Coordinates of C-alpha atoms and ligand atoms in Angstrom, one line a residue:
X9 CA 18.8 -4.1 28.7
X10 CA 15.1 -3.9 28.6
X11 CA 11.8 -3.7 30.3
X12 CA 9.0 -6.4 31.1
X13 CA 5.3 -7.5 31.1
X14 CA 5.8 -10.5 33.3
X15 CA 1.7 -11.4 33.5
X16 CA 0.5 -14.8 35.4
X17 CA -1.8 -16.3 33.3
X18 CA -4.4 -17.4 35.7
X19 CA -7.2 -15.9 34.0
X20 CA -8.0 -12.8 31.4
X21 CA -6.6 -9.8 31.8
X22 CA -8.8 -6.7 33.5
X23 CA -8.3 -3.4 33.6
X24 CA -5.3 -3.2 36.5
X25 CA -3.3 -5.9 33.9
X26 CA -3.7 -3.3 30.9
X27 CA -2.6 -0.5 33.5
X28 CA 0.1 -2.2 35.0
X29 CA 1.2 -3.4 31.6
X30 CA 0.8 0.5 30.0
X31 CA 3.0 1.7 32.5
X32 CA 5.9 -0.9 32.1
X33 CA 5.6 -0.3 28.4
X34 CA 6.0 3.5 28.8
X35 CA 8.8 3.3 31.1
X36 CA 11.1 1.3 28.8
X37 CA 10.3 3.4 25.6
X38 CA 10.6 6.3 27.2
X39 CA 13.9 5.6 28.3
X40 CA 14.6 4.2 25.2
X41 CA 14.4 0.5 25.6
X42 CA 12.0 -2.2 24.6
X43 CA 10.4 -4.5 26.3
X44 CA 10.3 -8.3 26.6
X45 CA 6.9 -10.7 27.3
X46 CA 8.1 -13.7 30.3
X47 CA 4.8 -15.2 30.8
X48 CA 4.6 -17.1 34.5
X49 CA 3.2 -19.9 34.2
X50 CA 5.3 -21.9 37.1
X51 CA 2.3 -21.6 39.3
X52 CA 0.6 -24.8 37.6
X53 CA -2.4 -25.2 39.9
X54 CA -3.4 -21.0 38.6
X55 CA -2.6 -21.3 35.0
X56 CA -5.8 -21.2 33.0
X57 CA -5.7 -22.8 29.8
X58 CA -5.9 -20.7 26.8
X59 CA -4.8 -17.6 29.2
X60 CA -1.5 -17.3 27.9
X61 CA -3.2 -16.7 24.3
X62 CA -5.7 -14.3 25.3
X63 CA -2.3 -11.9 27.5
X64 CA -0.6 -11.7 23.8
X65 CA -4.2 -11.0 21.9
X66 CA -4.6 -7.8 24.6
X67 CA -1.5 -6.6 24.6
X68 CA -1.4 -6.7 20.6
X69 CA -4.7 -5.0 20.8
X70 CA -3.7 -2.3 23.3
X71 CA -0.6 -1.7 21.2
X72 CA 1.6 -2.6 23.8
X73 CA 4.5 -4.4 21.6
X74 CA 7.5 -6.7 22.7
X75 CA 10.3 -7.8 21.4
X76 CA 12.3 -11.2 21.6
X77 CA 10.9 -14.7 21.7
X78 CA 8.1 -15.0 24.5
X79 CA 9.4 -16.5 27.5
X80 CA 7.8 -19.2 29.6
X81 CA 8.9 -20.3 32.8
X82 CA 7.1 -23.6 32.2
X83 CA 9.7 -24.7 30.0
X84 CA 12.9 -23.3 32.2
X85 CA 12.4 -26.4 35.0
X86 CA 16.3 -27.4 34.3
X87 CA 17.5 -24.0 34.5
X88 CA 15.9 -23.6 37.6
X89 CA 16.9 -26.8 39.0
X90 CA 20.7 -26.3 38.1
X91 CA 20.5 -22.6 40.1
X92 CA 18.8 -24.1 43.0
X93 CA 21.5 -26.6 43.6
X94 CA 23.8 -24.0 43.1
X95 CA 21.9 -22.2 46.1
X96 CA 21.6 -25.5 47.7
X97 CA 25.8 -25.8 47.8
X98 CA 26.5 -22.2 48.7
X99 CA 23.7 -23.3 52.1
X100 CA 21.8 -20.7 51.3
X101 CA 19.2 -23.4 51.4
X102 CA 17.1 -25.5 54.1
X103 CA 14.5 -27.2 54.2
X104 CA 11.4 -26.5 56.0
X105 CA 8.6 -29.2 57.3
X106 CA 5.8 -26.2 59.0
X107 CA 2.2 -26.6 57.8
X108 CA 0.6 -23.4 56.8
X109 CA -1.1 -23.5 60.5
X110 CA 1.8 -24.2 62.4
X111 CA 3.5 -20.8 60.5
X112 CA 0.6 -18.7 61.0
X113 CA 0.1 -19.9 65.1
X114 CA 3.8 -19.2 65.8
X115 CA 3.8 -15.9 63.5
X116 CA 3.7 -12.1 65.2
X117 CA 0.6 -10.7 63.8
X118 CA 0.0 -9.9 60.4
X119 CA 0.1 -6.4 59.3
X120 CA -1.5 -5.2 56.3
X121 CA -0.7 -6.5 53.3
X122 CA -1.4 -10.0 54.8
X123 CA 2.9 -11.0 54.6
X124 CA 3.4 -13.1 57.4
X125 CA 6.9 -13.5 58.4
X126 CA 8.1 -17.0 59.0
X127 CA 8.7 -17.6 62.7
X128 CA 11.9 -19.7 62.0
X129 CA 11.2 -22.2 63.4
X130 CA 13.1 -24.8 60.8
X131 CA 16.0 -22.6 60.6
X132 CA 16.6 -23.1 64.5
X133 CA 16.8 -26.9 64.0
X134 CA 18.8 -26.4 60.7
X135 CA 21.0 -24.6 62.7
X136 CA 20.8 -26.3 66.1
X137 CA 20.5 -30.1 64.4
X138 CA 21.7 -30.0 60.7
X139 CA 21.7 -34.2 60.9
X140 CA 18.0 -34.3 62.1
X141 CA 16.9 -31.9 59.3
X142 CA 18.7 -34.1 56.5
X143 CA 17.6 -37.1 57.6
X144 CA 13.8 -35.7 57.9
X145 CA 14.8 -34.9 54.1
X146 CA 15.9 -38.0 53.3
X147 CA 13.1 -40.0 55.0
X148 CA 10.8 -38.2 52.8
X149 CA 9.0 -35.6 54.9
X150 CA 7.4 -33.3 52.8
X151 CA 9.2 -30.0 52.9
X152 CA 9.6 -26.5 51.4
X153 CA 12.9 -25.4 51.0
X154 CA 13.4 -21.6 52.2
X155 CA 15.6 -18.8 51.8
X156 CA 18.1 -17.6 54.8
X157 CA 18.3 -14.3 55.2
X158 CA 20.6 -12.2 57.6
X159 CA 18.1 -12.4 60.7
X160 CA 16.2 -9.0 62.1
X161 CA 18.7 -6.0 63.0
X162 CA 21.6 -7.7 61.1
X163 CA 23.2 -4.7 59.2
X164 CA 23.5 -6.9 56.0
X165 CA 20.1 -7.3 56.0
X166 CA 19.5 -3.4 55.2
X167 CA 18.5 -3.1 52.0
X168 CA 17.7 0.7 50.4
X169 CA 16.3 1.4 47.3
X170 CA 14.8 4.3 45.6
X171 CA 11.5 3.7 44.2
X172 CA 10.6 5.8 41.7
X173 CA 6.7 6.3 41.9
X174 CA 7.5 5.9 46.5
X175 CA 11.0 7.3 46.9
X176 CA 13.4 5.8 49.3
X177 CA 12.7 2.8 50.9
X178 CA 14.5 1.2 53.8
X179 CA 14.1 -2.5 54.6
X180 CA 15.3 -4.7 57.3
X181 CA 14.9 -8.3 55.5
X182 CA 14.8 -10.3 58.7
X183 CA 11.9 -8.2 60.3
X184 CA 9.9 -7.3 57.1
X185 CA 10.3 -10.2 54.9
X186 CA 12.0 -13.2 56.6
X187 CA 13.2 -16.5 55.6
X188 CA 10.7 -17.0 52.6
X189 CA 10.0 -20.2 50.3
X190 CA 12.0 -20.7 46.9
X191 CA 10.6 -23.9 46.5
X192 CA 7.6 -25.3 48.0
X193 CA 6.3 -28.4 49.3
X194 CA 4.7 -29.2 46.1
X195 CA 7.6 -29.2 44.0
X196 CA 6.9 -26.0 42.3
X197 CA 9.4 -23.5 42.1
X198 CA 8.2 -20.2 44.3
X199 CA 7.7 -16.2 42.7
X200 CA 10.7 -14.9 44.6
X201 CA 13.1 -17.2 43.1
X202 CA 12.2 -17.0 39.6
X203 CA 11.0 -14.0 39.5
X204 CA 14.6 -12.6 40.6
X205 CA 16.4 -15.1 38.6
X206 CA 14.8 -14.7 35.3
X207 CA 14.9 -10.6 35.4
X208 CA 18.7 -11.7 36.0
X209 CA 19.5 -13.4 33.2
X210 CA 17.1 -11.6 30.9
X211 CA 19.1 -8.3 31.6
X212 CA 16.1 -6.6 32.7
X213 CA 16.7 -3.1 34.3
X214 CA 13.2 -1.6 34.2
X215 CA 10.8 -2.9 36.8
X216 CA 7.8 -1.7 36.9
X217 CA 4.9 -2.8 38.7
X218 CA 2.1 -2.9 41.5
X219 CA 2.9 -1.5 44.8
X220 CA 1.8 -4.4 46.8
X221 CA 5.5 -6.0 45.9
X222 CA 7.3 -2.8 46.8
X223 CA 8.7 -5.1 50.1
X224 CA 9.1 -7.9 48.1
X225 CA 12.0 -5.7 45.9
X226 CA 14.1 -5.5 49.3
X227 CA 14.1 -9.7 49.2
X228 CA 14.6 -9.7 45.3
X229 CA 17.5 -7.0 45.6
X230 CA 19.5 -9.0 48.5
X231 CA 18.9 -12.4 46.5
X232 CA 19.7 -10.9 43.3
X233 CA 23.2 -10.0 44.9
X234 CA 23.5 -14.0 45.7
X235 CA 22.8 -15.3 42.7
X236 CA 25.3 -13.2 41.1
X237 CA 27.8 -13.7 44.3
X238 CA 27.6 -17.7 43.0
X239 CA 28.3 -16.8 39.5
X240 CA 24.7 -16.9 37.9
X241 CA 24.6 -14.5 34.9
X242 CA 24.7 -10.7 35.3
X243 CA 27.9 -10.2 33.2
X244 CA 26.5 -7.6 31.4
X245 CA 26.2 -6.1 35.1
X246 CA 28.6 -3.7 37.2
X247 CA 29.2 -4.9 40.5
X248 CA 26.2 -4.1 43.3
X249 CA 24.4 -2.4 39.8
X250 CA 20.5 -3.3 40.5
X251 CA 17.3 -2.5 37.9
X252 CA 15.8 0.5 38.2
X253 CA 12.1 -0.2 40.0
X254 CA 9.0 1.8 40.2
X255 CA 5.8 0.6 42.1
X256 CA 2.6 1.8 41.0
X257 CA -0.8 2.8 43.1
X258 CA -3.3 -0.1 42.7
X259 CA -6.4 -0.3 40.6
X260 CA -9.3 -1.2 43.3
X261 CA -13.0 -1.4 42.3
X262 CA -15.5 1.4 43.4
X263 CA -15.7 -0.7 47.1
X264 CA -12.4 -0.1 47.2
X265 CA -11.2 -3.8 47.2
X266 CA -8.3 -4.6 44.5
X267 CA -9.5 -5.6 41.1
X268 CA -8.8 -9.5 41.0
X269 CA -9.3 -11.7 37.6
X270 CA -11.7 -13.9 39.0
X271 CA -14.2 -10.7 38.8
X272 CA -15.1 -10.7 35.0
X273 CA -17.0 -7.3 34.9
X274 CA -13.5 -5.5 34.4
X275 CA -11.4 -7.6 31.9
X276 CA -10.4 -7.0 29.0
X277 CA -12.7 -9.9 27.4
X278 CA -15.9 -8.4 28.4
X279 CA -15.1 -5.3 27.6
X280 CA -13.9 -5.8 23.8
X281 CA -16.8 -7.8 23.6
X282 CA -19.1 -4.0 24.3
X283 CA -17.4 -2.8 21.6
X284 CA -14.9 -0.8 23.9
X285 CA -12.1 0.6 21.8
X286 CA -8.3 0.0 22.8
X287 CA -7.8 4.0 23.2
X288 CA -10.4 4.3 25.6
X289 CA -8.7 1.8 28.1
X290 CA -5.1 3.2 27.1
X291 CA -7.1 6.5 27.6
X292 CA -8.3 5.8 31.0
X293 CA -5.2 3.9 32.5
X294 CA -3.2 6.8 31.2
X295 CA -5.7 8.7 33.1
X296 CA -5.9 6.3 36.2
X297 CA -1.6 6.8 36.0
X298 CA -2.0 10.9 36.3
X299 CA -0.5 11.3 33.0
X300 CA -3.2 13.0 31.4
X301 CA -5.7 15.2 33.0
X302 CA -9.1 13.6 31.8
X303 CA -9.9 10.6 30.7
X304 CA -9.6 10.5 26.9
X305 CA -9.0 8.3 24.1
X306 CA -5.4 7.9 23.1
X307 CA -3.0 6.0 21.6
X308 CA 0.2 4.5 23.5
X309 CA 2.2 6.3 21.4
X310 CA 0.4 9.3 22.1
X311 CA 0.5 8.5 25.9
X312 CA 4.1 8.1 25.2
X313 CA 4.6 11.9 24.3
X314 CA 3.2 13.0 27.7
X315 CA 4.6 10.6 30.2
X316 CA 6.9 11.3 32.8
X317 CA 7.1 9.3 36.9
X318 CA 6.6 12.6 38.1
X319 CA 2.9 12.3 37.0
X320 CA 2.6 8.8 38.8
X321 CA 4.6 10.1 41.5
X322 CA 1.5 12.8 42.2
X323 CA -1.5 10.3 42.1
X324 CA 0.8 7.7 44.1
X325 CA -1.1 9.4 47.7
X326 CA -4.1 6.6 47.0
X327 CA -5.3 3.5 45.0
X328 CA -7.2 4.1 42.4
X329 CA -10.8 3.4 42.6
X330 CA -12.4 2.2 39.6
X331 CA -16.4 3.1 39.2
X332 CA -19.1 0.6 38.6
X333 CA -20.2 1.9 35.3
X334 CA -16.4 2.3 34.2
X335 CA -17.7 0.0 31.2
X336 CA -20.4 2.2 29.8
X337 CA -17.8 5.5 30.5
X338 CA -15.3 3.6 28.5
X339 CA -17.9 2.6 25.7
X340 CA -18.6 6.3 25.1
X341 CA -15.2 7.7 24.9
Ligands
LIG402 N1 3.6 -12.6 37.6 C1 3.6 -11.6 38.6 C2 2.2 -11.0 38.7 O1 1.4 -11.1 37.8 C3 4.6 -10.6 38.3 C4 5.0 -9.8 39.4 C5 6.2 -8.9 39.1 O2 6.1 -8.1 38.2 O3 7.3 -9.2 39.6 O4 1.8 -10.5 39.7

């Protein structure tokens, strides 16, 4: 069993990467565990070249280690395709033929985090008119295949977890997540699916990661429990057995708007190129994750010595707002 740095290589990674990635890396070594690298480059149309390179150059230089062969979801299309149909033939499955603006004009409105719950309309005529939908498919419509889950109020659509940075969380799939994509109209494999899949069958039980996906755990759980209900890996798993998740407070800049990698000021690029030394970001993500009380230069080893959720559990109350200047602070410590 291990932990994971599961980075999309759309671009260099800034400060809220190295955070994010410090904190996975401390979970699984504290609790004994290493970690293993899945870089997700399914996503074609975000993949920057040369990306991939520069995630393993930061993390080697941040002294955030991994063990195992890298993994790439580029090069698991089969795998995927094989566990699809296996989703497909269990009619898990349909297929859905909504433009983005038909979705958003039928959908409730959109509450915070921007996750707009699909309106179902496709799942009606699945339901209603299973020929029509088929032989739409067949004709060649272009269409996104989604996931059904139990609909809103269904009791087998209640997923709990305990979160360990949030506590307990209580989901009702149908109402807060709905009937989302696994493969989209482009071809292309969606996050949920192999996202859930691959922590699967790479026996990952440590989860660790930004709090804007704390919802989309409740989906992964329930579709985690399919997978394995149609055979797909987890041996090495007790029955109803889930990883262990913690969501982490987000890394926004000093306007308070979360750090994003096309904003170059913050990555780790730029900064290595000041002269900025890798304790002084370990230092201040440490810092930024409440486990040490000033911002200092140390080691992840060191950070190591002194970490414990109940830190992160204390600063979870707010994101974290990053300063202008935070390269000229991290240049002098
Ligand atoms: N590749 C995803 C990201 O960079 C990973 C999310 C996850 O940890 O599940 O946001």
């Amino acid at each position: 069993m291990s932990g994971r740095f599961a980075p999309t290589p759309s671009g260099r990674m800034h400060l809220g990467n190295a955070y994010a990635m410090l904190a996975a890396w401390l979970s699984a070594h504290a609790r004994g565990e290493d970690v293993r690298l899945r870089i997700e480059d399914i996503d074609v149309p975000r993949i920057m070249p040369g990306a991939d390179e520069w995630i393993r150059d930061d993390l080697t230089w941040l002294g955030l280690d991994w063990s195992g062969d890298v993994v790439r979801q580029s090069q698991r299309t089969a795998l995927y395709d094989e566990v699809f149909a296996t989703l497909h033939d269990a009619g898990l499955l349909y297929p859905c033929f909504c433009s983005r603006a038909e979705i958003r004009a039928a959908s409730a409105p959109q509450e915070g985090d921007r996750f707009i719950v699909y309106p179902g309309t496709c799942r009606r005529l699945h339901d209603g008119h299973p020929d029509e939908a088929a032989a739409r498919v067949r004709a060649g419509e272009r269409h996104a295949w989604r996931l059904a889950v139990p609909p809103a109020g269904a009791q087998d659509g209640r997923i709990l977890f305990d979160d360990r940075v949030y506590g307990a969380q209580d989901y009702d799939l149908g109402a807060a997540l709905g009937d989302v994509v696994l493969r989209r109209s482009d071809g292309l494999y969606a996050y949920q699916f192999v996202v859930t899949l691959d922590d699967l069958l790479m026996d990952i039980d440590d989860i660790v990661r930004g709090r804007d996906l704390l919802r989309s755990t409740a989906l992964q759980i329930w579709l985690r429990q399919r997978l394995i209900d149609c055979g797909v890996g987890g041996r090495a798993w007790q029955p109803a057995q889930t990883p262990d998740y913690a969501h982490l407070p987000l890394l926004d800049n000093a306007a308070g708007v979360r750090l994003a990698k096309r904003v170059r000021s913050l990555d780790l690029g730029h900064l290595r190129a000041q002269g900025v030394r890798p304790e002084a970001v370990v230092g201040y993500c440490a810092w930024a994750l409440g486990i040490i009380e000033q911002p200092e230069a140390i080691d992840a080893r060191e950070a190591l010595a002194c970490f414990d959720w109940r830190h992160v559990r204390a600063v979870r109350g707010r994101d974290f707002k990053v300063p202008g200047d935070v390269g000229a602070r991290l240049l002098g410590m």
